[in-house]
């Protein structure tokens, strides 16, 4: 028990007030808050993120950029997403008898090769005309037909005349007498030397309307008629186009290469 204070003794200090209760959150609350606060931020971003335009996504593969490749409208007026179809393959096959490219090199004693055209262009046989072709320059002229006889050769090398005039294709082609003409086959080199050599082989009458005869003789597209003319020129008349059939008289055309002899 307490001893009563004596006279002159100060009274004891009052007791300290009690400490207030602890208000700090427990440790587990900090863990929960550390997880909940970021989670709430994510949910808010997801919920309201649609209002932000954000980056534009790239178009899916295979879509067409209308700025550089507009879609063709369909018949109903709506754009069509169908890709353009590739072009259909051509029905024309490359010719199996393609001629080798011509070598136009001029040897000594001859001028550089000149290029022009030549051709056979028959008229109806009832007009009684025959065609003469001069291979020095590819020019042709006509005269009255006389069963293949020539009135005035005039330096021509080839004669194209109607044989029987039966109403069917019956024109014949041959070299004129006293000329040097021959056929350079389609697979032979197209050159000065080859052409001059072929010119000495001769070229007898050929019915051009008979396709089998033409092919047997080698008178086909890509071949050439070669000549050493009366002027000493070496001429190579390439057979580039043949048109017509057994009923229609045959037309022929192509380039003519001429090596003129120099003085």
mmCIF file with all atom_site columns, N, CA and C in Angstrom, residues 150-192:
data_model
loop_
_atom_site.group_PDB
_atom_site.id
_atom_site.type_symbol
_atom_site.label_atom_id
_atom_site.label_alt_id
_atom_site.label_comp_id
_atom_site.label_asym_id
_atom_site.label_entity_id
_atom_site.label_seq_id
_atom_site.pdbx_PDB_ins_code
_atom_site.Cartn_x
_atom_site.Cartn_y
_atom_site.Cartn_z
_atom_site.occupancy
_atom_site.B_iso_or_equiv
_atom_site.pdbx_formal_charge
_atom_site.auth_seq_id
_atom_site.auth_comp_id
_atom_site.auth_asym_id
_atom_site.auth_atom_id
_atom_site.pdbx_PDB_model_num
ATOM 1   N N  . UNK A 1 150 ? 8.149   -17.702 -172.008 1.00 0.00 ? 150 UNK A N  1
ATOM 2   C CA . UNK A 1 150 ? 8.440   -16.319 -171.620 1.00 0.00 ? 150 UNK A CA 1
ATOM 3   C C  . UNK A 1 150 ? 8.833   -15.525 -172.858 1.00 0.00 ? 150 UNK A C  1
ATOM 4   N N  . UNK A 1 151 ? 8.167   -14.403 -173.033 1.00 0.00 ? 151 UNK A N  1
ATOM 5   C CA . UNK A 1 151 ? 8.452   -13.560 -174.186 1.00 0.00 ? 151 UNK A CA 1
ATOM 6   C C  . UNK A 1 151 ? 9.682   -12.691 -173.952 1.00 0.00 ? 151 UNK A C  1
ATOM 7   N N  . UNK A 1 152 ? 9.763   -12.083 -172.788 1.00 0.00 ? 152 UNK A N  1
ATOM 8   C CA . UNK A 1 152 ? 10.846  -11.151 -172.479 1.00 0.00 ? 152 UNK A CA 1
ATOM 9   C C  . UNK A 1 152 ? 11.282  -11.338 -171.037 1.00 0.00 ? 152 UNK A C  1
ATOM 10  N N  . UNK A 1 153 ? 12.341  -12.135 -170.787 1.00 0.00 ? 153 UNK A N  1
ATOM 11  C CA . UNK A 1 153 ? 12.779  -12.359 -169.411 1.00 0.00 ? 153 UNK A CA 1
ATOM 12  C C  . UNK A 1 153 ? 13.181  -11.068 -168.719 1.00 0.00 ? 153 UNK A C  1
ATOM 13  N N  . UNK A 1 154 ? 13.886  -10.202 -169.370 1.00 0.00 ? 154 UNK A N  1
ATOM 14  C CA . UNK A 1 154 ? 14.252  -8.907  -168.792 1.00 0.00 ? 154 UNK A CA 1
ATOM 15  C C  . UNK A 1 154 ? 15.040  -9.001  -167.502 1.00 0.00 ? 154 UNK A C  1
ATOM 16  N N  . UNK A 1 155 ? 15.862  -10.018 -167.358 1.00 0.00 ? 155 UNK A N  1
ATOM 17  C CA . UNK A 1 155 ? 16.686  -10.159 -166.157 1.00 0.00 ? 155 UNK A CA 1
ATOM 18  C C  . UNK A 1 155 ? 15.988  -10.878 -165.009 1.00 0.00 ? 155 UNK A C  1
ATOM 19  N N  . UNK A 1 156 ? 14.761  -11.378 -165.202 1.00 0.00 ? 156 UNK A N  1
ATOM 20  C CA . UNK A 1 156 ? 14.050  -12.098 -164.138 1.00 0.00 ? 156 UNK A CA 1
ATOM 21  C C  . UNK A 1 156 ? 14.649  -13.481 -163.938 1.00 0.00 ? 156 UNK A C  1
ATOM 22  N N  . UNK A 1 157 ? 14.487  -14.016 -162.755 1.00 0.00 ? 157 UNK A N  1
ATOM 23  C CA . UNK A 1 157 ? 14.971  -15.372 -162.424 1.00 0.00 ? 157 UNK A CA 1
ATOM 24  C C  . UNK A 1 157 ? 13.837  -16.372 -162.221 1.00 0.00 ? 157 UNK A C  1
ATOM 25  N N  . UNK A 1 158 ? 12.648  -15.918 -161.825 1.00 0.00 ? 158 UNK A N  1
ATOM 26  C CA . UNK A 1 158 ? 11.549  -16.832 -161.506 1.00 0.00 ? 158 UNK A CA 1
ATOM 27  C C  . UNK A 1 158 ? 10.331  -16.528 -162.378 1.00 0.00 ? 158 UNK A C  1
ATOM 28  N N  . UNK A 1 159 ? 9.603   -17.596 -162.698 1.00 0.00 ? 159 UNK A N  1
ATOM 29  C CA . UNK A 1 159 ? 8.350   -17.477 -163.446 1.00 0.00 ? 159 UNK A CA 1
ATOM 30  C C  . UNK A 1 159 ? 7.248   -18.173 -162.659 1.00 0.00 ? 159 UNK A C  1
ATOM 31  N N  . UNK A 1 160 ? 6.095   -17.487 -162.529 1.00 0.00 ? 160 UNK A N  1
ATOM 32  C CA . UNK A 1 160 ? 4.923   -18.034 -161.826 1.00 0.00 ? 160 UNK A CA 1
ATOM 33  C C  . UNK A 1 160 ? 3.752   -17.912 -162.792 1.00 0.00 ? 160 UNK A C  1
ATOM 34  N N  . UNK A 1 161 ? 3.242   -19.050 -163.252 1.00 0.00 ? 161 UNK A N  1
ATOM 35  C CA . UNK A 1 161 ? 2.248   -19.024 -164.326 1.00 0.00 ? 161 UNK A CA 1
ATOM 36  C C  . UNK A 1 161 ? 1.155   -20.072 -164.107 1.00 0.00 ? 161 UNK A C  1
ATOM 37  N N  . UNK A 1 162 ? -0.064  -19.833 -164.629 1.00 0.00 ? 162 UNK A N  1
ATOM 38  C CA . UNK A 1 162 ? -1.146  -20.815 -164.515 1.00 0.00 ? 162 UNK A CA 1
ATOM 39  C C  . UNK A 1 162 ? -0.952  -21.914 -165.560 1.00 0.00 ? 162 UNK A C  1
ATOM 40  N N  . UNK A 1 163 ? -1.018  -23.147 -165.110 1.00 0.00 ? 163 UNK A N  1
ATOM 41  C CA . UNK A 1 163 ? -0.696  -24.280 -165.978 1.00 0.00 ? 163 UNK A CA 1
ATOM 42  C C  . UNK A 1 163 ? -1.876  -24.685 -166.866 1.00 0.00 ? 163 UNK A C  1
ATOM 43  N N  . UNK A 1 164 ? -3.018  -24.994 -166.266 1.00 0.00 ? 164 UNK A N  1
ATOM 44  C CA . UNK A 1 164 ? -4.147  -25.503 -167.042 1.00 0.00 ? 164 UNK A CA 1
ATOM 45  C C  . UNK A 1 164 ? -5.372  -24.607 -166.999 1.00 0.00 ? 164 UNK A C  1
ATOM 46  N N  . UNK A 1 165 ? -5.474  -23.738 -166.006 1.00 0.00 ? 165 UNK A N  1
ATOM 47  C CA . UNK A 1 165 ? -6.623  -22.837 -165.838 1.00 0.00 ? 165 UNK A CA 1
ATOM 48  C C  . UNK A 1 165 ? -7.931  -23.623 -165.823 1.00 0.00 ? 165 UNK A C  1
ATOM 49  N N  . UNK A 1 166 ? -8.016  -24.559 -164.884 1.00 0.00 ? 166 UNK A N  1
ATOM 50  C CA . UNK A 1 166 ? -9.214  -25.388 -164.742 1.00 0.00 ? 166 UNK A CA 1
ATOM 51  C C  . UNK A 1 166 ? -10.184 -24.841 -163.707 1.00 0.00 ? 166 UNK A C  1
ATOM 52  N N  . UNK A 1 167 ? -9.880  -23.714 -163.119 1.00 0.00 ? 167 UNK A N  1
ATOM 53  C CA . UNK A 1 167 ? -10.723 -23.171 -162.066 1.00 0.00 ? 167 UNK A CA 1
ATOM 54  C C  . UNK A 1 167 ? -10.205 -23.509 -160.688 1.00 0.00 ? 167 UNK A C  1
ATOM 55  N N  . UNK A 1 168 ? -9.273  -24.459 -160.593 1.00 0.00 ? 168 UNK A N  1
ATOM 56  C CA . UNK A 1 168 ? -8.644  -24.796 -159.317 1.00 0.00 ? 168 UNK A CA 1
ATOM 57  C C  . UNK A 1 168 ? -7.259  -24.161 -159.265 1.00 0.00 ? 168 UNK A C  1
ATOM 58  N N  . UNK A 1 169 ? -6.647  -24.218 -158.080 1.00 0.00 ? 169 UNK A N  1
ATOM 59  C CA . UNK A 1 169 ? -5.296  -23.675 -157.957 1.00 0.00 ? 169 UNK A CA 1
ATOM 60  C C  . UNK A 1 169 ? -4.336  -24.493 -158.813 1.00 0.00 ? 169 UNK A C  1
ATOM 61  N N  . UNK A 1 170 ? -3.772  -23.885 -159.821 1.00 0.00 ? 170 UNK A N  1
ATOM 62  C CA . UNK A 1 170 ? -2.881  -24.647 -160.710 1.00 0.00 ? 170 UNK A CA 1
ATOM 63  C C  . UNK A 1 170 ? -1.649  -23.855 -161.127 1.00 0.00 ? 170 UNK A C  1
ATOM 64  N N  . UNK A 1 171 ? -1.277  -22.857 -160.347 1.00 0.00 ? 171 UNK A N  1
ATOM 65  C CA . UNK A 1 171 ? -0.083  -22.084 -160.681 1.00 0.00 ? 171 UNK A CA 1
ATOM 66  C C  . UNK A 1 171 ? 1.171   -22.895 -160.412 1.00 0.00 ? 171 UNK A C  1
ATOM 67  N N  . UNK A 1 172 ? 2.139   -22.748 -161.333 1.00 0.00 ? 172 UNK A N  1
ATOM 68  C CA . UNK A 1 172 ? 3.433   -23.412 -161.236 1.00 0.00 ? 172 UNK A CA 1
ATOM 69  C C  . UNK A 1 172 ? 4.527   -22.361 -161.039 1.00 0.00 ? 172 UNK A C  1
ATOM 70  N N  . UNK A 1 173 ? 5.591   -22.762 -160.345 1.00 0.00 ? 173 UNK A N  1
ATOM 71  C CA . UNK A 1 173 ? 6.740   -21.888 -160.132 1.00 0.00 ? 173 UNK A CA 1
ATOM 72  C C  . UNK A 1 173 ? 7.989   -22.617 -160.610 1.00 0.00 ? 173 UNK A C  1
ATOM 73  N N  . UNK A 1 174 ? 8.820   -21.907 -161.373 1.00 0.00 ? 174 UNK A N  1
ATOM 74  C CA . UNK A 1 174 ? 10.080  -22.496 -161.812 1.00 0.00 ? 174 UNK A CA 1
ATOM 75  C C  . UNK A 1 174 ? 11.096  -21.390 -162.050 1.00 0.00 ? 174 UNK A C  1
ATOM 76  N N  . UNK A 1 175 ? 12.364  -21.824 -162.145 1.00 0.00 ? 175 UNK A N  1
ATOM 77  C CA . UNK A 1 175 ? 13.428  -20.900 -162.525 1.00 0.00 ? 175 UNK A CA 1
ATOM 78  C C  . UNK A 1 175 ? 13.434  -20.756 -164.041 1.00 0.00 ? 175 UNK A C  1
ATOM 79  N N  . UNK A 1 176 ? 13.728  -19.560 -164.503 1.00 0.00 ? 176 UNK A N  1
ATOM 80  C CA . UNK A 1 176 ? 13.806  -19.324 -165.944 1.00 0.00 ? 176 UNK A CA 1
ATOM 81  C C  . UNK A 1 176 ? 15.067  -19.970 -166.523 1.00 0.00 ? 176 UNK A C  1
ATOM 82  N N  . UNK A 1 177 ? 15.035  -20.311 -167.787 1.00 0.00 ? 177 UNK A N  1
ATOM 83  C CA . UNK A 1 177 ? 16.230  -20.893 -168.407 1.00 0.00 ? 177 UNK A CA 1
ATOM 84  C C  . UNK A 1 177 ? 17.432  -19.938 -168.320 1.00 0.00 ? 177 UNK A C  1
ATOM 85  N N  . UNK A 1 178 ? 18.596  -20.530 -168.252 1.00 0.00 ? 178 UNK A N  1
ATOM 86  C CA . UNK A 1 178 ? 19.861  -19.792 -168.218 1.00 0.00 ? 178 UNK A CA 1
ATOM 87  C C  . UNK A 1 178 ? 19.993  -18.912 -166.960 1.00 0.00 ? 178 UNK A C  1
ATOM 88  N N  . UNK A 1 179 ? 19.367  -19.365 -165.882 1.00 0.00 ? 179 UNK A N  1
ATOM 89  C CA . UNK A 1 179 ? 19.530  -18.689 -164.596 1.00 0.00 ? 179 UNK A CA 1
ATOM 90  C C  . UNK A 1 179 ? 20.075  -19.685 -163.584 1.00 0.00 ? 179 UNK A C  1
ATOM 91  N N  . UNK A 1 180 ? 20.634  -19.160 -162.508 1.00 0.00 ? 180 UNK A N  1
ATOM 92  C CA . UNK A 1 180 ? 21.143  -20.009 -161.429 1.00 0.00 ? 180 UNK A CA 1
ATOM 93  C C  . UNK A 1 180 ? 20.249  -19.796 -160.214 1.00 0.00 ? 180 UNK A C  1
ATOM 94  N N  . UNK A 1 181 ? 19.366  -20.739 -159.965 1.00 0.00 ? 181 UNK A N  1
ATOM 95  C CA . UNK A 1 181 ? 18.415  -20.672 -158.848 1.00 0.00 ? 181 UNK A CA 1
ATOM 96  C C  . UNK A 1 181 ? 18.363  -22.037 -158.190 1.00 0.00 ? 181 UNK A C  1
ATOM 97  N N  . UNK A 1 182 ? 18.308  -22.073 -156.882 1.00 0.00 ? 182 UNK A N  1
ATOM 98  C CA . UNK A 1 182 ? 18.151  -23.325 -156.155 1.00 0.00 ? 182 UNK A CA 1
ATOM 99  C C  . UNK A 1 182 ? 17.447  -23.077 -154.828 1.00 0.00 ? 182 UNK A C  1
ATOM 100 N N  . UNK A 1 183 ? 17.067  -24.158 -154.172 1.00 0.00 ? 183 UNK A N  1
ATOM 101 C CA . UNK A 1 183 ? 16.340  -24.076 -152.896 1.00 0.00 ? 183 UNK A CA 1
ATOM 102 C C  . UNK A 1 183 ? 17.293  -24.322 -151.738 1.00 0.00 ? 183 UNK A C  1
ATOM 103 N N  . UNK A 1 184 ? 17.308  -23.385 -150.784 1.00 0.00 ? 184 UNK A N  1
ATOM 104 C CA . UNK A 1 184 ? 18.063  -23.537 -149.547 1.00 0.00 ? 184 UNK A CA 1
ATOM 105 C C  . UNK A 1 184 ? 17.110  -24.065 -148.484 1.00 0.00 ? 184 UNK A C  1
ATOM 106 N N  . UNK A 1 185 ? 17.345  -25.274 -148.013 1.00 0.00 ? 185 UNK A N  1
ATOM 107 C CA . UNK A 1 185 ? 16.397  -25.920 -147.122 1.00 0.00 ? 185 UNK A CA 1
ATOM 108 C C  . UNK A 1 185 ? 16.303  -25.218 -145.776 1.00 0.00 ? 185 UNK A C  1
ATOM 109 N N  . UNK A 1 186 ? 15.194  -25.497 -145.068 1.00 0.00 ? 186 UNK A N  1
ATOM 110 C CA . UNK A 1 186 ? 14.874  -24.757 -143.847 1.00 0.00 ? 186 UNK A CA 1
ATOM 111 C C  . UNK A 1 186 ? 15.921  -24.934 -142.756 1.00 0.00 ? 186 UNK A C  1
ATOM 112 N N  . UNK A 1 187 ? 16.584  -26.084 -142.704 1.00 0.00 ? 187 UNK A N  1
ATOM 113 C CA . UNK A 1 187 ? 17.551  -26.338 -141.638 1.00 0.00 ? 187 UNK A CA 1
ATOM 114 C C  . UNK A 1 187 ? 18.972  -25.957 -142.023 1.00 0.00 ? 187 UNK A C  1
ATOM 115 N N  . UNK A 1 188 ? 19.158  -25.413 -143.211 1.00 0.00 ? 188 UNK A N  1
ATOM 116 C CA . UNK A 1 188 ? 20.493  -25.013 -143.662 1.00 0.00 ? 188 UNK A CA 1
ATOM 117 C C  . UNK A 1 188 ? 20.823  -23.615 -143.143 1.00 0.00 ? 188 UNK A C  1
ATOM 118 N N  . UNK A 1 189 ? 22.106  -23.305 -142.920 1.00 0.00 ? 189 UNK A N  1
ATOM 119 C CA . UNK A 1 189 ? 22.473  -21.952 -142.480 1.00 0.00 ? 189 UNK A CA 1
ATOM 120 C C  . UNK A 1 189 ? 22.046  -20.920 -143.518 1.00 0.00 ? 189 UNK A C  1
ATOM 121 N N  . UNK A 1 190 ? 21.487  -19.812 -143.054 1.00 0.00 ? 190 UNK A N  1
ATOM 122 C CA . UNK A 1 190 ? 21.090  -18.729 -143.955 1.00 0.00 ? 190 UNK A CA 1
ATOM 123 C C  . UNK A 1 190 ? 22.256  -17.739 -144.026 1.00 0.00 ? 190 UNK A C  1
ATOM 124 N N  . UNK A 1 191 ? 23.161  -17.995 -144.932 1.00 0.00 ? 191 UNK A N  1
ATOM 125 C CA . UNK A 1 191 ? 24.364  -17.177 -145.036 1.00 0.00 ? 191 UNK A CA 1
ATOM 126 C C  . UNK A 1 191 ? 24.740  -17.022 -146.499 1.00 0.00 ? 191 UNK A C  1
ATOM 127 N N  . UNK A 1 192 ? 25.692  -16.133 -146.762 1.00 0.00 ? 192 UNK A N  1
ATOM 128 C CA . UNK A 1 192 ? 26.143  -15.890 -148.125 1.00 0.00 ? 192 UNK A CA 1
ATOM 129 C C  . UNK A 1 192 ? 26.668  -17.176 -148.757 1.00 0.00 ? 192 UNK A C  1
#
